[in-house]
Amino acid sequence: MSNTDFLYAMLNNIYLGMSQVTSQVPMGGDYWIELSTEMMVERMFRKFRHLFTPASKRPADICRAWIDVMDAQGFVNKHHYRFQEEGDRLRVEIQRQGCIYLEYCTTAREEGLPFVCPRMVSCKWVVSHLTDQPYQVEMTINSEGNSSIGYISPAGLADNILARKGDRITIAGERAVVVSTNTYGYLLKAIYQYAPQILPQVLYQSSYSASLVEYDRVDPRYPDKRELIEWLLQHTNYLGVIRYEIVEFDEINKRARIRGYGSYMAEMFLKHNLFLTPHMTCDSARGRLAAYFSRAWNMEMECEEMECEALGNSCCEFVVLPKHL
């Protein structure tokens, strides 16, 4: 066995090991494999970004350019890929012959393990990253055929991200209680009816305190503070709370500007008419950002919302500044 064959065998067994671990997650095995693959692709994309030259931001051109990069590195054969746009979907056909993940693909399906195609997910992630839109992969594998066919198409919110341990549902090892936005909305409405003046502070402070705990758990893994905050904000997006985008990150002057899209809190305000003032704000989002940046910059920060989706704006926009100038 050559060194290359050994490395490919190791790569396949790494994926099989990951699938074995995630098979113990009753809800979300495929999701965690896909998420891990996306994170690996993101790191590779950053490393080879200077070689990536798509002809346009059309999904087919993005995928071709990314495959060209990997082909140039000897990792794949670009002639094994075919891309065809069909409406808002991109049809991807990949020849199975010579696929370095063939052992993983075959063994995982034979053993009933969670499986996602790393090559399909790789293309999907790059399309999502370049278009700033969520996409998903739908795949058909023909064991008797010579190719695998998948479709990269616009996606809804990710689901299946919880784990079950005995009678408990957990998120990252912590017991979780799953409630619908409708149930949560009525909880907020009850507080609003009896003590409307405390609702903003309750939302802000509870989010602030919980976010400090989240930050401290992850902090040791990320020496770069911006990378740490981006990971935390991405995790919030995966939970379906809000999708954040860092517009400004000025560590020297201690100033940040963040936009949020799809705020569940804005949805609650509108659905249950929880407006306290003409200038409504997503207080839980403010508390979260204030906590993250207070920890990251080692000083007390505050967050104000300049625009809110609940008031008809296209996004929620937040500014983070030192509390004491």
mmCIF file of C-alpha atoms in Angstrom:
data_model
loop_
_atom_site.group_PDB
_atom_site.id
_atom_site.type_symbol
_atom_site.label_atom_id
_atom_site.label_comp_id
_atom_site.label_asym_id
_atom_site.label_seq_id
_atom_site.Cartn_x
_atom_site.Cartn_y
_atom_site.Cartn_z
ATOM 1 C CA MET A 1 0.000 0.000 0.000
ATOM 2 C CA SER A 2 1.384 3.398 -1.007
ATOM 3 C CA ASN A 3 1.487 6.359 1.349
ATOM 4 C CA THR A 4 -1.374 7.949 -0.599
ATOM 5 C CA ASP A 5 -3.518 4.806 -0.338
ATOM 6 C CA PHE A 6 -2.805 4.632 3.386
ATOM 7 C CA LEU A 7 -3.843 8.265 3.894
ATOM 8 C CA TYR A 8 -7.067 7.732 1.928
ATOM 9 C CA ALA A 9 -7.828 4.605 3.987
ATOM 10 C CA MET A 10 -7.267 6.617 7.152
ATOM 11 C CA LEU A 11 -9.567 9.385 5.887
ATOM 12 C CA ASN A 12 -12.332 6.866 5.180
ATOM 13 C CA ASN A 13 -11.979 5.331 8.626
ATOM 14 C CA ILE A 14 -12.044 8.757 10.268
ATOM 15 C CA TYR A 15 -15.410 9.350 8.602
ATOM 16 C CA LEU A 16 -16.635 5.892 9.608
ATOM 17 C CA GLY A 17 -15.589 6.577 13.192
ATOM 18 C CA MET A 18 -17.466 9.880 13.134
ATOM 19 C CA SER A 19 -20.530 8.077 11.783
ATOM 20 C CA GLN A 20 -20.345 5.512 14.585
ATOM 21 C CA VAL A 21 -20.275 8.280 17.176
ATOM 22 C CA THR A 22 -23.147 10.227 15.628
ATOM 23 C CA SER A 23 -25.216 7.046 15.245
ATOM 24 C CA GLN A 24 -25.708 7.320 19.017
ATOM 25 C CA VAL A 25 -27.494 10.646 18.517
ATOM 26 C CA PRO A 26 -31.206 9.752 18.098
ATOM 27 C CA MET A 27 -31.899 13.007 16.295
ATOM 28 C CA GLY A 28 -29.253 14.516 14.116
ATOM 29 C CA GLY A 29 -26.573 11.983 13.211
ATOM 30 C CA ASP A 30 -26.508 13.067 9.583
ATOM 31 C CA TYR A 31 -26.569 16.708 10.657
ATOM 32 C CA TRP A 32 -23.431 16.426 12.795
ATOM 33 C CA ILE A 33 -21.517 14.569 10.075
ATOM 34 C CA GLU A 34 -22.519 17.262 7.598
ATOM 35 C CA LEU A 35 -21.585 20.045 10.008
ATOM 36 C CA SER A 36 -18.161 18.504 10.666
ATOM 37 C CA THR A 37 -17.573 18.173 6.928
ATOM 38 C CA GLU A 38 -18.556 21.792 6.354
ATOM 39 C CA MET A 39 -16.088 22.971 8.975
ATOM 40 C CA MET A 40 -13.293 21.012 7.302
ATOM 41 C CA VAL A 41 -14.267 22.439 3.905
ATOM 42 C CA GLU A 42 -14.299 25.951 5.357
ATOM 43 C CA ARG A 43 -10.738 25.550 6.598
ATOM 44 C CA MET A 44 -9.563 24.204 3.243
ATOM 45 C CA PHE A 45 -11.366 27.005 1.427
ATOM 46 C CA ARG A 46 -9.574 29.614 3.501
ATOM 47 C CA LYS A 47 -6.237 27.951 2.767
ATOM 48 C CA PHE A 48 -6.753 27.862 -1.007
ATOM 49 C CA ARG A 49 -9.004 30.915 -1.417
ATOM 50 C CA HIS A 50 -6.362 32.670 -3.546
ATOM 51 C CA LEU A 51 -6.713 29.972 -6.224
ATOM 52 C CA PHE A 52 -10.511 30.157 -6.353
ATOM 53 C CA THR A 53 -11.724 32.143 -9.403
ATOM 54 C CA PRO A 54 -15.396 31.462 -10.265
ATOM 55 C CA ALA A 55 -16.702 32.881 -13.539
ATOM 56 C CA SER A 56 -19.821 34.142 -11.743
ATOM 57 C CA LYS A 57 -21.843 33.625 -8.574
ATOM 58 C CA ARG A 58 -24.096 31.103 -10.252
ATOM 59 C CA PRO A 59 -24.017 27.815 -8.311
ATOM 60 C CA ALA A 60 -22.681 25.842 -11.285
ATOM 61 C CA ASP A 61 -19.784 28.253 -11.849
ATOM 62 C CA ILE A 62 -18.975 28.308 -8.131
ATOM 63 C CA CYS A 63 -18.820 24.509 -7.988
ATOM 64 C CA ARG A 64 -16.714 24.227 -11.134
ATOM 65 C CA ALA A 65 -14.215 26.738 -9.787
ATOM 66 C CA TRP A 66 -13.958 24.890 -6.466
ATOM 67 C CA ILE A 67 -13.490 21.526 -8.181
ATOM 68 C CA ASP A 68 -10.773 23.107 -10.347
ATOM 69 C CA VAL A 69 -8.940 24.091 -7.158
ATOM 70 C CA MET A 70 -9.091 20.562 -5.743
ATOM 71 C CA ASP A 71 -8.190 19.050 -9.123
ATOM 72 C CA ALA A 72 -5.076 21.227 -9.263
ATOM 73 C CA GLN A 73 -4.057 19.803 -5.872
ATOM 74 C CA GLY A 74 -4.515 16.246 -7.127
ATOM 75 C CA PHE A 75 -7.342 15.550 -4.683
ATOM 76 C CA VAL A 76 -10.120 14.947 -7.232
ATOM 77 C CA ASN A 77 -10.480 14.584 -10.975
ATOM 78 C CA LYS A 78 -12.560 17.460 -12.321
ATOM 79 C CA HIS A 79 -13.660 15.338 -15.286
ATOM 80 C CA HIS A 80 -15.586 13.113 -12.864
ATOM 81 C CA TYR A 81 -18.029 15.962 -12.115
ATOM 82 C CA ARG A 82 -20.983 17.271 -14.085
ATOM 83 C CA PHE A 83 -23.052 20.286 -13.031
ATOM 84 C CA GLN A 84 -26.386 21.292 -14.539
ATOM 85 C CA GLU A 85 -28.729 24.000 -13.264
ATOM 86 C CA GLU A 86 -32.396 23.017 -13.178
ATOM 87 C CA GLY A 87 -34.408 26.006 -12.037
ATOM 88 C CA ASP A 88 -33.275 26.912 -8.533
ATOM 89 C CA ARG A 89 -31.612 23.511 -8.106
ATOM 90 C CA LEU A 90 -28.166 22.395 -9.208
ATOM 91 C CA ARG A 91 -27.877 18.801 -10.402
ATOM 92 C CA VAL A 92 -24.527 17.276 -9.461
ATOM 93 C CA GLU A 93 -23.356 14.005 -10.972
ATOM 94 C CA ILE A 94 -20.139 12.440 -9.662
ATOM 95 C CA GLN A 95 -18.497 9.331 -11.076
ATOM 96 C CA ARG A 96 -17.977 6.674 -8.434
ATOM 97 C CA GLN A 97 -14.894 5.272 -10.152
ATOM 98 C CA GLY A 98 -11.791 6.345 -8.265
ATOM 99 C CA CYS A 99 -13.741 8.217 -5.550
ATOM 100 C CA ILE A 100 -11.523 8.438 -2.478
ATOM 101 C CA TYR A 101 -14.590 8.188 -0.207
ATOM 102 C CA LEU A 102 -15.960 5.008 -1.807
ATOM 103 C CA GLU A 103 -15.073 2.812 1.191
ATOM 104 C CA TYR A 104 -16.845 5.218 3.561
ATOM 105 C CA CYS A 105 -19.857 5.503 1.276
ATOM 106 C CA THR A 106 -20.241 1.744 0.858
ATOM 107 C CA THR A 107 -19.478 0.679 4.435
ATOM 108 C CA ALA A 108 -21.626 3.331 6.111
ATOM 109 C CA ARG A 109 -24.671 2.332 4.088
ATOM 110 C CA GLU A 110 -24.034 -1.393 4.621
ATOM 111 C CA GLU A 111 -23.794 -0.877 8.386
ATOM 112 C CA GLY A 112 -26.716 1.552 8.556
ATOM 113 C CA LEU A 113 -24.557 4.408 9.822
ATOM 114 C CA PRO A 114 -25.314 8.115 9.312
ATOM 115 C CA PHE A 115 -23.871 9.162 5.966
ATOM 116 C CA VAL A 116 -23.405 12.288 3.888
ATOM 117 C CA CYS A 117 -21.323 12.560 0.729
ATOM 118 C CA PRO A 118 -18.277 14.737 1.550
ATOM 119 C CA ARG A 119 -17.881 15.759 -2.088
ATOM 120 C CA MET A 120 -21.505 16.876 -2.399
ATOM 121 C CA VAL A 121 -21.344 18.704 0.934
ATOM 122 C CA SER A 122 -18.113 20.379 -0.138
ATOM 123 C CA CYS A 123 -19.817 21.879 -3.189
ATOM 124 C CA LYS A 124 -22.888 22.824 -1.170
ATOM 125 C CA TRP A 125 -20.880 24.684 1.455
ATOM 126 C CA VAL A 126 -18.976 26.746 -1.110
ATOM 127 C CA VAL A 127 -22.234 27.689 -2.869
ATOM 128 C CA SER A 128 -23.810 28.708 0.456
ATOM 129 C CA HIS A 129 -20.733 30.687 1.443
ATOM 130 C CA LEU A 130 -20.445 32.591 -1.841
ATOM 131 C CA THR A 131 -24.164 33.338 -2.186
ATOM 132 C CA ASP A 132 -24.766 33.904 1.547
ATOM 133 C CA GLN A 133 -27.836 31.655 1.300
ATOM 134 C CA PRO A 134 -28.563 28.326 3.031
ATOM 135 C CA TYR A 135 -28.522 25.290 0.732
ATOM 136 C CA GLN A 136 -29.159 21.593 1.241
ATOM 137 C CA VAL A 137 -28.133 18.386 -0.520
ATOM 138 C CA GLU A 138 -30.533 15.691 -1.668
ATOM 139 C CA MET A 139 -28.716 12.623 -2.903
ATOM 140 C CA THR A 140 -29.418 9.369 -4.715
ATOM 141 C CA ILE A 141 -26.825 6.592 -4.662
ATOM 142 C CA ASN A 142 -27.069 3.772 -7.195
ATOM 143 C CA SER A 143 -24.880 0.916 -6.004
ATOM 144 C CA GLU A 144 -25.124 -0.743 -9.403
ATOM 145 C CA GLY A 145 -24.445 2.415 -11.395
ATOM 146 C CA ASN A 146 -21.288 4.328 -12.171
ATOM 147 C CA SER A 147 -22.266 7.646 -10.642
ATOM 148 C CA SER A 148 -23.976 9.328 -7.704
ATOM 149 C CA ILE A 149 -26.503 12.081 -8.342
ATOM 150 C CA GLY A 150 -27.393 14.864 -5.963
ATOM 151 C CA TYR A 151 -29.250 18.147 -5.984
ATOM 152 C CA ILE A 152 -28.043 21.297 -4.267
ATOM 153 C CA SER A 153 -31.074 23.452 -3.572
ATOM 154 C CA PRO A 154 -32.190 26.315 -1.286
ATOM 155 C CA ALA A 155 -32.707 25.049 2.259
ATOM 156 C CA GLY A 156 -34.935 25.818 5.197
ATOM 157 C CA LEU A 157 -33.768 25.932 8.798
ATOM 158 C CA ALA A 158 -31.582 23.091 10.015
ATOM 159 C CA ASP A 159 -33.245 20.653 12.359
ATOM 160 C CA ASN A 160 -32.349 17.452 14.247
ATOM 161 C CA ILE A 161 -29.696 19.006 16.420
ATOM 162 C CA LEU A 162 -30.698 17.546 19.777
ATOM 163 C CA ALA A 163 -29.370 14.489 21.592
ATOM 164 C CA ARG A 164 -31.286 12.183 23.887
ATOM 165 C CA LYS A 165 -29.794 10.572 26.987
ATOM 166 C CA GLY A 166 -32.299 8.284 28.669
ATOM 167 C CA ASP A 167 -35.368 10.356 29.469
ATOM 168 C CA ARG A 168 -33.578 13.652 28.864
ATOM 169 C CA ILE A 169 -33.018 15.750 25.788
ATOM 170 C CA THR A 170 -29.731 17.621 25.823
ATOM 171 C CA ILE A 171 -27.889 20.286 23.874
ATOM 172 C CA ALA A 172 -24.109 20.103 24.256
ATOM 173 C CA GLY A 173 -24.527 17.941 27.338
ATOM 174 C CA GLU A 174 -26.993 20.261 29.057
ATOM 175 C CA ARG A 175 -30.608 19.268 29.609
ATOM 176 C CA ALA A 176 -32.925 21.070 27.213
ATOM 177 C CA VAL A 177 -36.665 21.599 27.089
ATOM 178 C CA VAL A 178 -38.097 21.942 23.612
ATOM 179 C CA VAL A 179 -41.040 24.309 23.251
ATOM 180 C CA SER A 180 -42.658 25.769 20.168
ATOM 181 C CA THR A 181 -42.433 29.476 19.417
ATOM 182 C CA ASN A 182 -46.166 29.585 20.049
ATOM 183 C CA THR A 183 -45.739 28.266 23.617
ATOM 184 C CA TYR A 184 -42.805 30.570 24.260
ATOM 185 C CA GLY A 185 -44.780 33.487 22.898
ATOM 186 C CA TYR A 186 -47.590 32.908 25.400
ATOM 187 C CA LEU A 187 -45.036 32.772 28.214
ATOM 188 C CA LEU A 188 -43.757 36.196 27.169
ATOM 189 C CA LYS A 189 -47.311 37.445 26.839
ATOM 190 C CA ALA A 190 -48.108 36.369 30.413
ATOM 191 C CA ILE A 191 -45.129 38.352 31.725
ATOM 192 C CA TYR A 192 -46.158 41.273 29.544
ATOM 193 C CA GLN A 193 -49.721 41.289 30.902
ATOM 194 C CA TYR A 194 -48.731 41.255 34.589
ATOM 195 C CA ALA A 195 -45.448 43.190 34.577
ATOM 196 C CA PRO A 196 -44.728 44.699 31.151
ATOM 197 C CA GLN A 197 -42.054 47.013 32.510
ATOM 198 C CA ILE A 198 -39.765 44.113 33.510
ATOM 199 C CA LEU A 199 -39.989 42.122 30.253
ATOM 200 C CA PRO A 200 -37.062 43.857 28.473
ATOM 201 C CA GLN A 201 -34.794 43.429 31.491
ATOM 202 C CA VAL A 202 -35.793 39.781 31.969
ATOM 203 C CA LEU A 203 -35.023 38.980 28.338
ATOM 204 C CA TYR A 204 -31.760 40.931 28.338
ATOM 205 C CA GLN A 205 -30.374 39.661 31.642
ATOM 206 C CA SER A 206 -31.304 36.008 31.139
ATOM 207 C CA SER A 207 -29.664 36.018 27.708
ATOM 208 C CA TYR A 208 -26.624 37.897 29.026
ATOM 209 C CA SER A 209 -26.025 35.432 31.868
ATOM 210 C CA ALA A 210 -26.526 32.338 29.705
ATOM 211 C CA SER A 211 -24.225 33.731 27.008
ATOM 212 C CA LEU A 212 -21.404 34.277 29.492
ATOM 213 C CA VAL A 213 -21.574 30.574 30.328
ATOM 214 C CA GLU A 214 -21.582 29.651 26.624
ATOM 215 C CA TYR A 215 -18.575 31.866 25.957
ATOM 216 C CA ASP A 216 -16.553 30.451 28.847
ATOM 217 C CA ARG A 217 -17.172 26.887 27.667
ATOM 218 C CA VAL A 218 -15.796 27.559 24.190
ATOM 219 C CA ASP A 219 -13.121 30.164 24.989
ATOM 220 C CA PRO A 220 -10.178 27.775 25.563
ATOM 221 C CA ARG A 221 -10.527 26.344 22.037
ATOM 222 C CA TYR A 222 -10.205 29.650 20.167
ATOM 223 C CA PRO A 223 -7.260 31.968 20.890
ATOM 224 C CA ASP A 224 -8.494 34.333 18.158
ATOM 225 C CA LYS A 225 -11.396 36.321 19.637
ATOM 226 C CA ARG A 226 -13.116 37.133 16.370
ATOM 227 C CA GLU A 227 -13.033 33.496 15.323
ATOM 228 C CA LEU A 228 -14.486 32.570 18.714
ATOM 229 C CA ILE A 229 -17.362 35.043 18.435
ATOM 230 C CA GLU A 230 -18.074 33.981 14.851
ATOM 231 C CA TRP A 231 -18.333 30.370 16.018
ATOM 232 C CA LEU A 232 -20.738 31.319 18.804
ATOM 233 C CA LEU A 233 -22.893 33.375 16.438
ATOM 234 C CA GLN A 234 -22.920 30.559 13.900
ATOM 235 C CA HIS A 235 -24.069 28.148 16.605
ATOM 236 C CA THR A 236 -26.959 30.519 17.392
ATOM 237 C CA ASN A 237 -27.902 30.369 13.728
ATOM 238 C CA TYR A 238 -27.899 26.557 13.787
ATOM 239 C CA LEU A 239 -30.345 26.676 16.692
ATOM 240 C CA GLY A 240 -32.736 28.742 14.565
ATOM 241 C CA VAL A 241 -32.640 31.765 16.873
ATOM 242 C CA ILE A 242 -31.188 34.419 14.568
ATOM 243 C CA ARG A 243 -28.541 34.576 11.835
ATOM 244 C CA TYR A 244 -25.798 37.068 12.638
ATOM 245 C CA GLU A 245 -23.402 38.842 10.302
ATOM 246 C CA ILE A 246 -20.427 40.786 11.670
ATOM 247 C CA VAL A 247 -20.210 44.040 9.709
ATOM 248 C CA GLU A 248 -17.567 45.764 11.839
ATOM 249 C CA PHE A 249 -15.105 44.291 14.345
ATOM 250 C CA ASP A 250 -12.751 46.964 15.714
ATOM 251 C CA GLU A 251 -10.842 45.400 18.575
ATOM 252 C CA ILE A 252 -8.546 48.419 18.980
ATOM 253 C CA ASN A 253 -11.341 50.957 19.480
ATOM 254 C CA LYS A 254 -13.671 48.378 21.032
ATOM 255 C CA ARG A 255 -16.544 48.811 18.619
ATOM 256 C CA ALA A 256 -18.593 46.261 16.703
ATOM 257 C CA ARG A 257 -21.581 46.355 14.384
ATOM 258 C CA ILE A 258 -23.630 43.231 13.756
ATOM 259 C CA ARG A 259 -26.674 42.536 11.616
ATOM 260 C CA GLY A 260 -29.219 39.876 12.438
ATOM 261 C CA TYR A 261 -31.679 38.152 10.118
ATOM 262 C CA GLY A 262 -34.718 36.019 10.909
ATOM 263 C CA SER A 263 -34.973 36.989 14.586
ATOM 264 C CA TYR A 264 -37.383 34.725 16.426
ATOM 265 C CA MET A 265 -37.853 37.484 19.015
ATOM 266 C CA ALA A 266 -39.056 39.927 16.359
ATOM 267 C CA GLU A 267 -41.527 37.257 15.291
ATOM 268 C CA MET A 268 -42.783 36.942 18.891
ATOM 269 C CA PHE A 269 -43.284 40.706 19.181
ATOM 270 C CA LEU A 270 -45.390 40.810 16.036
ATOM 271 C CA LYS A 271 -47.407 37.662 16.710
ATOM 272 C CA HIS A 272 -48.316 38.535 20.313
ATOM 273 C CA ASN A 273 -48.293 42.339 20.098
ATOM 274 C CA LEU A 274 -45.638 42.792 22.785
ATOM 275 C CA PHE A 275 -44.607 46.320 21.855
ATOM 276 C CA LEU A 276 -43.739 48.454 24.869
ATOM 277 C CA THR A 277 -42.419 51.531 23.060
ATOM 278 C CA PRO A 278 -42.300 52.776 19.458
ATOM 279 C CA HIS A 279 -38.625 51.743 19.422
ATOM 280 C CA MET A 280 -38.878 48.000 20.064
ATOM 281 C CA THR A 281 -35.676 45.985 20.427
ATOM 282 C CA CYS A 282 -34.667 42.324 20.496
ATOM 283 C CA ASP A 283 -33.468 42.382 24.091
ATOM 284 C CA SER A 284 -32.289 38.782 24.217
ATOM 285 C CA ALA A 285 -30.071 39.384 21.173
ATOM 286 C CA ARG A 286 -28.685 42.534 22.802
ATOM 287 C CA GLY A 287 -27.850 40.608 25.962
ATOM 288 C CA ARG A 288 -26.133 37.858 23.998
ATOM 289 C CA LEU A 289 -23.897 40.247 22.047
ATOM 290 C CA ALA A 290 -23.065 42.349 25.104
ATOM 291 C CA ALA A 291 -21.958 39.215 26.956
ATOM 292 C CA TYR A 292 -19.820 37.834 24.137
ATOM 293 C CA PHE A 293 -17.974 41.100 23.522
ATOM 294 C CA SER A 294 -17.575 41.857 27.238
ATOM 295 C CA ARG A 295 -15.728 38.574 27.630
ATOM 296 C CA ALA A 296 -13.778 38.878 24.375
ATOM 297 C CA TRP A 297 -12.505 42.407 25.043
ATOM 298 C CA ASN A 298 -12.202 42.029 28.810
ATOM 299 C CA MET A 299 -14.279 45.095 29.609
ATOM 300 C CA GLU A 300 -17.946 45.827 30.192
ATOM 301 C CA MET A 301 -19.699 46.345 26.877
ATOM 302 C CA GLU A 302 -23.255 47.310 26.066
ATOM 303 C CA CYS A 303 -25.296 46.630 22.970
ATOM 304 C CA GLU A 304 -27.983 48.792 21.396
ATOM 305 C CA GLU A 305 -30.267 47.883 18.519
ATOM 306 C CA MET A 306 -30.456 50.541 15.801
ATOM 307 C CA GLU A 307 -32.936 48.744 13.524
ATOM 308 C CA CYS A 308 -35.347 45.873 14.170
ATOM 309 C CA GLU A 309 -37.175 43.456 11.886
ATOM 310 C CA ALA A 310 -40.219 43.802 14.134
ATOM 311 C CA LEU A 311 -40.542 47.398 12.919
ATOM 312 C CA GLY A 312 -40.420 46.463 9.250
ATOM 313 C CA ASN A 313 -36.673 46.787 8.688
ATOM 314 C CA SER A 314 -34.848 44.275 6.506
ATOM 315 C CA CYS A 315 -32.645 43.218 9.416
ATOM 316 C CA CYS A 316 -31.879 43.839 13.054
ATOM 317 C CA GLU A 317 -28.751 45.972 13.380
ATOM 318 C CA PHE A 318 -26.781 46.119 16.615
ATOM 319 C CA VAL A 319 -23.917 48.322 17.788
ATOM 320 C CA VAL A 320 -21.622 47.190 20.604
ATOM 321 C CA LEU A 321 -19.686 49.871 22.528
ATOM 322 C CA PRO A 322 -17.909 50.177 25.899
ATOM 323 C CA LYS A 323 -20.383 50.812 28.694
ATOM 324 C CA HIS A 324 -18.098 53.377 30.311
ATOM 325 C CA LEU A 325 -16.267 55.650 27.864
#
